[in-house]
PDB file of C-alpha atoms in Angstrom:
ATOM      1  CA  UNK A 672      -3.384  14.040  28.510  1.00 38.00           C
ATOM      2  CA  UNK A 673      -4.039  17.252  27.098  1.00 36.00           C
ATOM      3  CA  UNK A 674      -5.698  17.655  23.614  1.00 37.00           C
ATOM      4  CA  UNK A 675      -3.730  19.192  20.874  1.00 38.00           C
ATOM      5  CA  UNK A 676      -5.305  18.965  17.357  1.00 39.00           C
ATOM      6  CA  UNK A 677      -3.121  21.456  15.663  1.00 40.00           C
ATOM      7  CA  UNK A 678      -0.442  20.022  13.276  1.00 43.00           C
ATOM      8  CA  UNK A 679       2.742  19.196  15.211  1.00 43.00           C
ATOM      9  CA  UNK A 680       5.712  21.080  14.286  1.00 44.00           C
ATOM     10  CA  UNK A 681       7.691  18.355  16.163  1.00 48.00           C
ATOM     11  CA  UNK A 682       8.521  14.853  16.997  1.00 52.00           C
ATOM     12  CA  UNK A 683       4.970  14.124  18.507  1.00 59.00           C
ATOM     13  CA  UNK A 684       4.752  13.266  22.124  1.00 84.00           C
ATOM     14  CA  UNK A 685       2.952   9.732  21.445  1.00 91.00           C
ATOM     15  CA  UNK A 686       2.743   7.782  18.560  1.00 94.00           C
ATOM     16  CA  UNK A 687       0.931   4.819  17.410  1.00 95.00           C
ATOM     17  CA  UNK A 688       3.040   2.595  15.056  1.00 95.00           C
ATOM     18  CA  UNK A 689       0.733   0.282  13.206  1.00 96.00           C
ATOM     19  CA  UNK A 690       2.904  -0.537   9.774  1.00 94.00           C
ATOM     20  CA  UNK A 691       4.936  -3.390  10.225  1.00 93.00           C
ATOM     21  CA  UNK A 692       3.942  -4.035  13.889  1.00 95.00           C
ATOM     22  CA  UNK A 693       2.661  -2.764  16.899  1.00 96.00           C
ATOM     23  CA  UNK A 694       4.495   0.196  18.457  1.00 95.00           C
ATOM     24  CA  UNK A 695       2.866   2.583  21.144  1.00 94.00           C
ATOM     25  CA  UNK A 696       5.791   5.518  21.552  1.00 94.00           C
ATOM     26  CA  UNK A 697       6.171   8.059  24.234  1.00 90.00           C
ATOM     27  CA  UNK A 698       8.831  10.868  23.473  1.00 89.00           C
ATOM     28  CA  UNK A 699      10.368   8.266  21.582  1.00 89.00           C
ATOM     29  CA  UNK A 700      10.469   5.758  24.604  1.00 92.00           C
ATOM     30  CA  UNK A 701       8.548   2.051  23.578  1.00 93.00           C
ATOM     31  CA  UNK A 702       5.510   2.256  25.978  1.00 91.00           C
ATOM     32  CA  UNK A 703       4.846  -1.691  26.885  1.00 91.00           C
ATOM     33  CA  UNK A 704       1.228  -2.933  26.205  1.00 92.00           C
ATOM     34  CA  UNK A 705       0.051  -6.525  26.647  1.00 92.00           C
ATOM     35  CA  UNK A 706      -1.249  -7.335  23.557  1.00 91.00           C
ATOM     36  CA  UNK A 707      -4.896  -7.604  24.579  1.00 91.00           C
ATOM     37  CA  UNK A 708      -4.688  -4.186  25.111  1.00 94.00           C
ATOM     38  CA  UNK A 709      -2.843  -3.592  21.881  1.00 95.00           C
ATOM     39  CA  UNK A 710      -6.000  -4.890  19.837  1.00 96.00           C
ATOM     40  CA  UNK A 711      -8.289  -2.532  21.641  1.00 95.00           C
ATOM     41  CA  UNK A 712      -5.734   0.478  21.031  1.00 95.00           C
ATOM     42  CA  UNK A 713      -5.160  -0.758  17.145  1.00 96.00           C
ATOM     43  CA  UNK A 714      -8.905  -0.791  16.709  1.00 96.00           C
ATOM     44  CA  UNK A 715      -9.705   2.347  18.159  1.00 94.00           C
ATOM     45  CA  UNK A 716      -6.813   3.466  15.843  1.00 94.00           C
ATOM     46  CA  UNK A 717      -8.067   2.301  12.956  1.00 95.00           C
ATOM     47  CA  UNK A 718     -11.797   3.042  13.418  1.00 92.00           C
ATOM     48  CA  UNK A 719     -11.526   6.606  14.902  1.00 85.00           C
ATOM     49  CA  UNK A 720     -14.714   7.611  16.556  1.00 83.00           C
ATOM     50  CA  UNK A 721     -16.489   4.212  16.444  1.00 90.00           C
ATOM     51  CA  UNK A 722     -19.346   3.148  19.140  1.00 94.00           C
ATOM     52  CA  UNK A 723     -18.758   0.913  22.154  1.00 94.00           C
ATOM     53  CA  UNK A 724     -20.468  -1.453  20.145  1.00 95.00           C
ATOM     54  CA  UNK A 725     -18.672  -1.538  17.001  1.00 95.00           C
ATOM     55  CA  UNK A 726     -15.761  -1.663  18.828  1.00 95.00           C
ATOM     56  CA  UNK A 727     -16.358  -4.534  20.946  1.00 96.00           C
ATOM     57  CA  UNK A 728     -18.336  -6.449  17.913  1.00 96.00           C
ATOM     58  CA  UNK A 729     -14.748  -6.358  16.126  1.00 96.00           C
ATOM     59  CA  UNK A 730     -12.458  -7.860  18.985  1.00 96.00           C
ATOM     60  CA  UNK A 731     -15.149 -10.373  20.465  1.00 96.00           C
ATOM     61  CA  UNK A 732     -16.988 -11.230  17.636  1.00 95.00           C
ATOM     62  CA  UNK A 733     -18.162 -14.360  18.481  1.00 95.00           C
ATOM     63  CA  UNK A 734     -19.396 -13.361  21.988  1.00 96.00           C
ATOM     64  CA  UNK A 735     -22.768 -12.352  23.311  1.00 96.00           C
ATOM     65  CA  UNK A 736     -22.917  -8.577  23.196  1.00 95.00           C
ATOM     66  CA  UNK A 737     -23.354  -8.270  26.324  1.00 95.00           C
ATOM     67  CA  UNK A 738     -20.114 -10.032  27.341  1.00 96.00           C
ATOM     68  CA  UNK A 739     -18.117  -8.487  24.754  1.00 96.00           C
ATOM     69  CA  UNK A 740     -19.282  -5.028  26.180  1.00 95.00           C
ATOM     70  CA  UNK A 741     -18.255  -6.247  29.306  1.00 96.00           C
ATOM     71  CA  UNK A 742     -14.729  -7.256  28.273  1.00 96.00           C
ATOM     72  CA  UNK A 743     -14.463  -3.675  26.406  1.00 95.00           C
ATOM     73  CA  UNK A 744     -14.934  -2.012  29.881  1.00 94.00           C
ATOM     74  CA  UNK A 745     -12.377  -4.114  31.313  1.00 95.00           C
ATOM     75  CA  UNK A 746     -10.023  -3.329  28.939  1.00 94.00           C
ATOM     76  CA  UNK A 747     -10.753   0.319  28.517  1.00 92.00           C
ATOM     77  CA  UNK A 748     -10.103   0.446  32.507  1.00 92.00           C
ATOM     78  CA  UNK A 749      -7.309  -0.654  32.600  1.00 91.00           C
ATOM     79  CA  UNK A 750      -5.808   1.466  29.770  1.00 89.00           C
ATOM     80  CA  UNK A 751      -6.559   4.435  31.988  1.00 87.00           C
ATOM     81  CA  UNK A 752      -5.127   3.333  34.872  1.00 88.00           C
ATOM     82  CA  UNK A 753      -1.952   3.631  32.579  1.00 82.00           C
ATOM     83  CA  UNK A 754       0.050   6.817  32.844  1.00 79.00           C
ATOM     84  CA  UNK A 755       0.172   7.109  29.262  1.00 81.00           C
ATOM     85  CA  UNK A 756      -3.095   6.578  27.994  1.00 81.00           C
ATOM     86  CA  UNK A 757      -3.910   7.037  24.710  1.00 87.00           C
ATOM     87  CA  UNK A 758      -7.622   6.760  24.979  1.00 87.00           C
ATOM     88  CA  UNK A 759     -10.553   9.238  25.130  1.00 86.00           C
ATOM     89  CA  UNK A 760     -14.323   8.219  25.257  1.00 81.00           C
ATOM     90  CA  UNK A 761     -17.138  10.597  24.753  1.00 80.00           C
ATOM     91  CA  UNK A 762     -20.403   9.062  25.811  1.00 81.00           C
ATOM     92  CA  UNK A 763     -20.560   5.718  24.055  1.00 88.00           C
ATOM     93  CA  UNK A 764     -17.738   6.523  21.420  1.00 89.00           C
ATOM     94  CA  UNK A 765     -14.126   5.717  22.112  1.00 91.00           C
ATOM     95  CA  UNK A 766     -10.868   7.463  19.642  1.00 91.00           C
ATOM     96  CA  UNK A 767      -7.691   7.849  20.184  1.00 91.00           C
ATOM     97  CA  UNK A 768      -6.365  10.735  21.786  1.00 88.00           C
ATOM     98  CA  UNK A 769      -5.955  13.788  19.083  1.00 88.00           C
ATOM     99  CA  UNK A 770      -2.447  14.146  20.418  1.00 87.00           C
ATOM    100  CA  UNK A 771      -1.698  10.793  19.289  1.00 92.00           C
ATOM    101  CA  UNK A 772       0.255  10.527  15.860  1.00 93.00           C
ATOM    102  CA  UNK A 773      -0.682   7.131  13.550  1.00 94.00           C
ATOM    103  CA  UNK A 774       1.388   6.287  10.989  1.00 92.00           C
ATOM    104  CA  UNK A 775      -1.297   4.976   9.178  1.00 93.00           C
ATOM    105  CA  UNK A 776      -3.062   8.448   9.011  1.00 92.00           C
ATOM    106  CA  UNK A 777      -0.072   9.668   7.378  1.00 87.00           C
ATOM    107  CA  UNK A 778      -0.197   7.124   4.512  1.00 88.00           C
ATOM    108  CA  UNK A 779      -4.115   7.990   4.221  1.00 90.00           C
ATOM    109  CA  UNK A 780      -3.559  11.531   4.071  1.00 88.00           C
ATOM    110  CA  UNK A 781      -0.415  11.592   1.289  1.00 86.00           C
ATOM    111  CA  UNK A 782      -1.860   9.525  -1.100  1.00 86.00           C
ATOM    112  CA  UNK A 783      -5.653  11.923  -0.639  1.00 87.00           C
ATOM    113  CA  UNK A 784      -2.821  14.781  -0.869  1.00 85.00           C
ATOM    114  CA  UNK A 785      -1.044  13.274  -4.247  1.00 83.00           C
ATOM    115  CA  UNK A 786      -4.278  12.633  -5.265  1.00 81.00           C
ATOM    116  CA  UNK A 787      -5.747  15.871  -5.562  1.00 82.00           C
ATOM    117  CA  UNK A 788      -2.796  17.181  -7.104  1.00 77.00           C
ATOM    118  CA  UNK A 789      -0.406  17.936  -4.551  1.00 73.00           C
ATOM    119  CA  UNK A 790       3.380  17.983  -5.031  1.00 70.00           C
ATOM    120  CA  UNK A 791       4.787  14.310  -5.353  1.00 65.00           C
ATOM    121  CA  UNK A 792       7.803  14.653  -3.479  1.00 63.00           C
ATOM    122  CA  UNK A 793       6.667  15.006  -0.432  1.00 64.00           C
ATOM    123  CA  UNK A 794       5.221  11.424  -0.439  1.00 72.00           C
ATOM    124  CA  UNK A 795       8.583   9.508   0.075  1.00 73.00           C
ATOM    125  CA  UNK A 796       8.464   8.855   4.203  1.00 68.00           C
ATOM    126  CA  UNK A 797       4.769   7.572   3.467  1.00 68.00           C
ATOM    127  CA  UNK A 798       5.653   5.393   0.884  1.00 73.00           C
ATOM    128  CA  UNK A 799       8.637   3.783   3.013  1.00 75.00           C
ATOM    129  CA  UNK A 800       6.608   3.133   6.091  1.00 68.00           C
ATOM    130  CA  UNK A 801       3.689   1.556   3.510  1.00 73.00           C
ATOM    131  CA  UNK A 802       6.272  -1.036   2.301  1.00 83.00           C
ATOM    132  CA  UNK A 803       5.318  -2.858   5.785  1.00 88.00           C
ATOM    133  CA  UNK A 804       2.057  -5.072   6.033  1.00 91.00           C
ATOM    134  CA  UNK A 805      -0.240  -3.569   8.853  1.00 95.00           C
ATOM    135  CA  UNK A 806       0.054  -5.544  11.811  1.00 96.00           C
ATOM    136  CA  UNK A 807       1.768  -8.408  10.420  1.00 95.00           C
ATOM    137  CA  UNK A 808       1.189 -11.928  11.852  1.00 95.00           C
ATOM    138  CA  UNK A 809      -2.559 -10.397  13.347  1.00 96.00           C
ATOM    139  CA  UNK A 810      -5.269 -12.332  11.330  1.00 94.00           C
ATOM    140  CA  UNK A 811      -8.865 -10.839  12.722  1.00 95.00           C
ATOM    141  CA  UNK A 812     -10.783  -9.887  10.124  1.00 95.00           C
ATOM    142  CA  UNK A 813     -10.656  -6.283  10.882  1.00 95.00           C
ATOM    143  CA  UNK A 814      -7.055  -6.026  10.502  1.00 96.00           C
ATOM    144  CA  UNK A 815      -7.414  -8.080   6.964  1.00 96.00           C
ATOM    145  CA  UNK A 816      -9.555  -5.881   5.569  1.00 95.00           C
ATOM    146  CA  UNK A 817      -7.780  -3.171   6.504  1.00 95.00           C
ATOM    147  CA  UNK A 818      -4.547  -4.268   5.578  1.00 95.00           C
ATOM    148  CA  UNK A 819      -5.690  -4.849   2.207  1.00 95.00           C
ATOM    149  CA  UNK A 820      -7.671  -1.265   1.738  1.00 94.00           C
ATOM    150  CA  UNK A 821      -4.133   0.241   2.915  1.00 93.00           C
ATOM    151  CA  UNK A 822      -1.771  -2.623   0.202  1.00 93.00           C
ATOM    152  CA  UNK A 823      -4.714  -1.184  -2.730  1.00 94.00           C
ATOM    153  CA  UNK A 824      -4.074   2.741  -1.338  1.00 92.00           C
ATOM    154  CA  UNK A 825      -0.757   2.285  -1.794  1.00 91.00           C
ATOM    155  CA  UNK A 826      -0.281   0.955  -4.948  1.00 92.00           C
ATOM    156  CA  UNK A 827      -2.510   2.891  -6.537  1.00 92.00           C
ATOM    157  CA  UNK A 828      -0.334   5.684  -5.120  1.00 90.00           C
ATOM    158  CA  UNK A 829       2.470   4.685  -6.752  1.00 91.00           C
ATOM    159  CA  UNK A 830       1.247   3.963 -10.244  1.00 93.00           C
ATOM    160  CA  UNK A 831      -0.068   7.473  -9.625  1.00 91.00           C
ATOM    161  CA  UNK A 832       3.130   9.038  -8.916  1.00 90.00           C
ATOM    162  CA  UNK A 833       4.829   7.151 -11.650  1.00 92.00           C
ATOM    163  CA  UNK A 834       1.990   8.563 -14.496  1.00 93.00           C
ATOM    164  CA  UNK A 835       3.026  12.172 -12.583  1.00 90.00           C
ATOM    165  CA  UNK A 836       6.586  12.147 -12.860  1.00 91.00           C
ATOM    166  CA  UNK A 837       6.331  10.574 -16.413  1.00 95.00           C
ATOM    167  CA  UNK A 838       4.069  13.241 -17.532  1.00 94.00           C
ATOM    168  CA  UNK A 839       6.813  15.876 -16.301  1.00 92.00           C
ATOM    169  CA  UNK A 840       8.955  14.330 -17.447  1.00 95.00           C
ATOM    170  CA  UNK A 841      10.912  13.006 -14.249  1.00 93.00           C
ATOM    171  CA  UNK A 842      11.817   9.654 -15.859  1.00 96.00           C
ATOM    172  CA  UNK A 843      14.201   8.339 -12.923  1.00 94.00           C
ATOM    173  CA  UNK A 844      11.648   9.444 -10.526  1.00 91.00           C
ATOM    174  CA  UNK A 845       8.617   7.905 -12.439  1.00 93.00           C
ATOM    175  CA  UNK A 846      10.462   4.521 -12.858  1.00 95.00           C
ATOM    176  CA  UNK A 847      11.349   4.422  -9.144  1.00 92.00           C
ATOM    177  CA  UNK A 848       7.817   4.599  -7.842  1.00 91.00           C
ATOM    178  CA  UNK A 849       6.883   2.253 -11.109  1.00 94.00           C
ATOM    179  CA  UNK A 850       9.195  -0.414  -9.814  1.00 94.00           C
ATOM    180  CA  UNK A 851       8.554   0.073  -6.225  1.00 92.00           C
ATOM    181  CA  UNK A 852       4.817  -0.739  -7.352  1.00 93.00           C
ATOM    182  CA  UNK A 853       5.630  -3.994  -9.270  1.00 94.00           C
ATOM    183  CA  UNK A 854       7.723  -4.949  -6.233  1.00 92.00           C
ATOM    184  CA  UNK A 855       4.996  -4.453  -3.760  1.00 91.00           C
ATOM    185  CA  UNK A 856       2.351  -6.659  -6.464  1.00 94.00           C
ATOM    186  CA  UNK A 857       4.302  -8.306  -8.999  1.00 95.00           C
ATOM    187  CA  UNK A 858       1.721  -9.879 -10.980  1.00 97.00           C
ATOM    188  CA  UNK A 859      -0.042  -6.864 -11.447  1.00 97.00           C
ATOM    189  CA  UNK A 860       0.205  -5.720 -15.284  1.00 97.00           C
ATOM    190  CA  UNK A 861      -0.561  -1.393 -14.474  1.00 97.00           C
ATOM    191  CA  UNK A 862       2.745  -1.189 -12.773  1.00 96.00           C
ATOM    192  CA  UNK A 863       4.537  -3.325 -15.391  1.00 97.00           C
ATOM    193  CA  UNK A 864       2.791  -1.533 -17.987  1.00 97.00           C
ATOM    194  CA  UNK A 865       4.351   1.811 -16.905  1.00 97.00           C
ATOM    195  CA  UNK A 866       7.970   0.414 -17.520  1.00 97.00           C
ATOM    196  CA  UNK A 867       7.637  -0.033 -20.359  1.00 97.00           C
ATOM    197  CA  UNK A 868       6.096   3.018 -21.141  1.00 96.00           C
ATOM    198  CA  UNK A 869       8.913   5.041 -19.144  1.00 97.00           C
ATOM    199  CA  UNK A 870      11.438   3.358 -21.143  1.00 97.00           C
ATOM    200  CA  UNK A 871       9.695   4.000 -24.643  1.00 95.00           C
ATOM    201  CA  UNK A 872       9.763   8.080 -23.617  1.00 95.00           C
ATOM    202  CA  UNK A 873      13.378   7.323 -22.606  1.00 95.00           C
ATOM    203  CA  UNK A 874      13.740   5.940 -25.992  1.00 93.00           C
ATOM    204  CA  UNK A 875      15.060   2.563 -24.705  1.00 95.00           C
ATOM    205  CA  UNK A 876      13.390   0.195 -26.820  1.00 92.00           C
ATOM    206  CA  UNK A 877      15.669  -2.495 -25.509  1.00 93.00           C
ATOM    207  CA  UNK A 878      14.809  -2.167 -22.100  1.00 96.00           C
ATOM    208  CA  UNK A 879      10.756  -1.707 -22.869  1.00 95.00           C
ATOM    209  CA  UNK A 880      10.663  -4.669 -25.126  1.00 94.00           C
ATOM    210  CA  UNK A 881      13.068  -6.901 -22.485  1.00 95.00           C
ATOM    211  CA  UNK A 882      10.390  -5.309 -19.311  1.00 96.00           C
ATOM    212  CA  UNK A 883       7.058  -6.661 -21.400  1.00 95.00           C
ATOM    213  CA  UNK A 884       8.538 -10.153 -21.872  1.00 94.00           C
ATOM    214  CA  UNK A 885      10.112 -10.208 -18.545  1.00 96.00           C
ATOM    215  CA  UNK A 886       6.036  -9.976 -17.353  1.00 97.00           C
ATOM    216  CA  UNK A 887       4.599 -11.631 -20.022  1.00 96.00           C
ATOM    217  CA  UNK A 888       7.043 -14.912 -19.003  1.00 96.00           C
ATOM    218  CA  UNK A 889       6.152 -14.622 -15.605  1.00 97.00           C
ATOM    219  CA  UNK A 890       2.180 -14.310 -16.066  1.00 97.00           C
ATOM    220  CA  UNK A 891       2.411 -17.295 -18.430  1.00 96.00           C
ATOM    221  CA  UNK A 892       4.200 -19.518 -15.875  1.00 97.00           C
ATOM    222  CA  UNK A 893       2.471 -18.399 -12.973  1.00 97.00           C
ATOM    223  CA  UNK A 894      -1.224 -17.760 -14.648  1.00 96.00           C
ATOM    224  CA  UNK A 895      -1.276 -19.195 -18.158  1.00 96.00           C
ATOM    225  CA  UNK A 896      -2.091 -15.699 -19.126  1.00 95.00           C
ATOM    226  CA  UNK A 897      -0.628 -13.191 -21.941  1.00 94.00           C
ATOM    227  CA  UNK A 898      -0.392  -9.380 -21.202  1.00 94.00           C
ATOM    228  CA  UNK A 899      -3.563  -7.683 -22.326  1.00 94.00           C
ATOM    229  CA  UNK A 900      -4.263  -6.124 -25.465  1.00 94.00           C
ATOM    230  CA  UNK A 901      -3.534  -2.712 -23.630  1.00 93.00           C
ATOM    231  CA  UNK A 902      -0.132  -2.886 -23.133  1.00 93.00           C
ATOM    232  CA  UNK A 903       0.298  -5.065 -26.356  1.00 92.00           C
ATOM    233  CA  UNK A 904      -0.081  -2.173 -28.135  1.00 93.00           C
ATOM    234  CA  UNK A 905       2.497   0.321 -26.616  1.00 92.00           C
ATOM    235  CA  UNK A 906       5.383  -2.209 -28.845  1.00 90.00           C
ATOM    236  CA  UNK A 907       3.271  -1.976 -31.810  1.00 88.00           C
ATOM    237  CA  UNK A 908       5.052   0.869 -33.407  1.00 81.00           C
ATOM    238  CA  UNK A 909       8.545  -0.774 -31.674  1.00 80.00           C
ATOM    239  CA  UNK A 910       7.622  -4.128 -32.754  1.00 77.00           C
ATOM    240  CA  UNK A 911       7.089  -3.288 -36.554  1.00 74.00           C
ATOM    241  CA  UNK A 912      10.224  -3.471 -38.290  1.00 69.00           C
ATOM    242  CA  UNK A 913      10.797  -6.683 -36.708  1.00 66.00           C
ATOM    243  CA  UNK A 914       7.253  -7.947 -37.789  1.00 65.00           C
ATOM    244  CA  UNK A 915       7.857  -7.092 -41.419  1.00 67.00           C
ATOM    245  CA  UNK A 916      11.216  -8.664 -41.728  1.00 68.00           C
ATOM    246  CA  UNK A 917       9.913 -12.201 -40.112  1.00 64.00           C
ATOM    247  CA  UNK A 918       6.803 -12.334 -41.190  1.00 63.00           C
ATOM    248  CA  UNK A 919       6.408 -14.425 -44.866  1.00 65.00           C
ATOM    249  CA  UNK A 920       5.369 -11.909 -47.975  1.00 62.00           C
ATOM    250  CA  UNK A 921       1.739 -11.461 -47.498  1.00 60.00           C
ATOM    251  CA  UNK A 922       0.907 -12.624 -44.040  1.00 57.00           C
ATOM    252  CA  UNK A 923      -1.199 -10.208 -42.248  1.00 54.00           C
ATOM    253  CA  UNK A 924       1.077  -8.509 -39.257  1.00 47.00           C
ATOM    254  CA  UNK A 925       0.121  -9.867 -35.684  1.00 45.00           C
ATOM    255  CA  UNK A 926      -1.339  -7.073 -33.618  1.00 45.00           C
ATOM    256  CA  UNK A 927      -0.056  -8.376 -30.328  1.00 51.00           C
ATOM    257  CA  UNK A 928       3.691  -8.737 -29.564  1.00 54.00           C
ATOM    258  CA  UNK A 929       3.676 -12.228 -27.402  1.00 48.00           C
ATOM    259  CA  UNK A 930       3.498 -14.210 -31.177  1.00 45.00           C
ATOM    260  CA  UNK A 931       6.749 -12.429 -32.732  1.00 48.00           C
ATOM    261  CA  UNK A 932      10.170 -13.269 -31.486  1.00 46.00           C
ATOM    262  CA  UNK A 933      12.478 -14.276 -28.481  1.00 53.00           C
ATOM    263  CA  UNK A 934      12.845 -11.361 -26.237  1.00 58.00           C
ATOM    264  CA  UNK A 935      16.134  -9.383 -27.092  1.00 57.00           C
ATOM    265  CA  UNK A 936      19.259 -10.256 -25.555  1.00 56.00           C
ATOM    266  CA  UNK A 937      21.436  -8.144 -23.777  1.00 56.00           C
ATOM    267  CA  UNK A 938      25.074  -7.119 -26.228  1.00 49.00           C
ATOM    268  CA  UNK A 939      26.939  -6.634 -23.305  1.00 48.00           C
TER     269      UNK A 939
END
C-alpha cells in the first residue's frame, strides 16, 4: 500500500473505526478481521509508532516477553499476508499505515484545533462520533485508559465550546454543546454550571434557577452533596429579592441558594 501523508481531499481509501466499535473500511467496503488481529491493529492505532515491545507488553501482558514477542510476529504475519494491510514496521517499530484514516485522530486533532482558538463550528462530526465509548465491551487496560483520556478530551471540549459560543454570544449554540456535556457526565457540576449561566445572559431566570435545582436534587440523592459555592453564587443577584421577602427582619441573608425556597414551578 502506497504511502500518502498529505491531507485527503476525499473519502479515504481505508479507515480505522475505533468509536463505538471496531471497524477496518476499505473504499467503504467492511474489511473482516478476527478479532485477535483487531487488538493488534487497535493498538498499533492507538499507540502510533510504538516498539515491538510496547506493543506486545500491552496485548500479552501477563506473558514472558519472549512469548509475547513471539505471538506479535505471528500476528503481524499474518496481517500481511492480507491484501489490505494496514500495517507498516520500520525496524522494531510498528504504525499504522499513513494512508489509514482513524477516527480517533480526528477527535484528537478538533478539540487541539478548538483549543488553540480555531473556529468552533467545524467541530460537530467530531463531537458526534465522540458520543460512542472507544471499543465498547473491550476491557484491557490499554483500551480503559484510553477510553477515559478520550471521555475527559471530550468533555472538556464541549464545556469549551459552550464558554466560546457564550462569550459570542451564540446562546443556542453554547447551550447545545453545554447540554450535550451534562449528557455525556451528568454528575459533573462545570457543564451544569454553564446552563445556568447561558440562561442568566438569556435573561431566563426561570430556567437558570429551575437548571441549578434540577442538579442540586440530583447530587443530593445520588452523592449527599450541595452544588459548590461557585455556582452558588451565579443566583446570588437572582436569588435576592426572594431572600429579602422570606427571610425574618434582621436575619443575615444566606449566601448560598440550596437553603432558600422550593425550586420554581413551571405557569404553564
Amino acid at each position: 500500500m502506497a504511502s500518502d501523508t498529505s491531507t485527503p481531499t476525499t473519502t479515504p481509501r481505508m479507515r480505522l473505526l475505533l468509536l463505538g466499535g471496531f471497524r477496518l473500511l476499505h473504499d467503504d467496503q467492511p474489511v473482516v478481521v478476527p478479532r485477535g488481529l483487531q487488538r493488534v491493529i487497535a493498538v498499533i492505532g492507538l499507540r502510533p509508532g510504538a516498539t515491538r515491545s510496547h506493543v506486545a507488553g500491552l496485548l500479552w501482558p501477563d506473558a514472558p516477553e519472549d512469548r509475547a514477542l513471539s505471538s506479535l510476529r505471528t500476528a503481524l504475519w499474518r496481517l500481511r499476508q492480507a491484501p489490505c494491510c494496514p500495517m507498516l514496521t520500520t525496524g522494531d517499530t510498528v504504525r499504522l499505515d499513513p494512508a489509514v484514516h482513524v477516527d480517533v485522530d480526528e477527535l484528537v486533532r478538533t478539540a487541539a484545533r478548538v483549543g488553540d482558538g480555531g473556529d468552533p463550528r467545524g467541530a460537530a462530526a467530531a463531537l458526534a462520533a465522540g458520543r460512542h465509548d472507544l471499543l465498547p465491551g473491550w476491557y484491557d487496560d490499554w483500551v480503559l485508559l484510553e477510553r477515559e483520556r478520550l471521555r475527559q478530551l471530550r468533555l472538556h471540549m464541549l464545556e469549551h465550546l459552550a464558554r466560546t459560543h457564550l462569550q459570542d454570544g451564540r446562546h443556542g449554540e453554547a447551550l447545545q454543546a453545554a447540554l450535550e456535556a451534562m449528557a455525556a457526565e451528568p454528575l459533573r457540576e462545570t457543564p451544569h454550571r454553564l446552563v445556568v449561566q447561558i440562561h442568566l445572559a438569556e435573561g431566563n431566570a426561570f430556567e437558570a434557577l429551575h437548571a441549578f435545582y434540577v442538579y442540586r436534587d440530583l447530587i443530593l440523592r445520588e452523592l449527599d452533596l450541595e452544588p459548590s459555592a461557585a455556582m452558588c453564587a451565579l443566583l446570588d443577584d437572582t436569588l435576592a429579592p426572594i431572600r429579602r421577602r422570606v427571610a425574618p427582619p434582621g436575619a443575615r441573608h444566606p449566601t448560598r441558594p440550596a437553603p432558600g425556597p422550593s425550586p420554581p414551578t413551571d405557569p404553564r
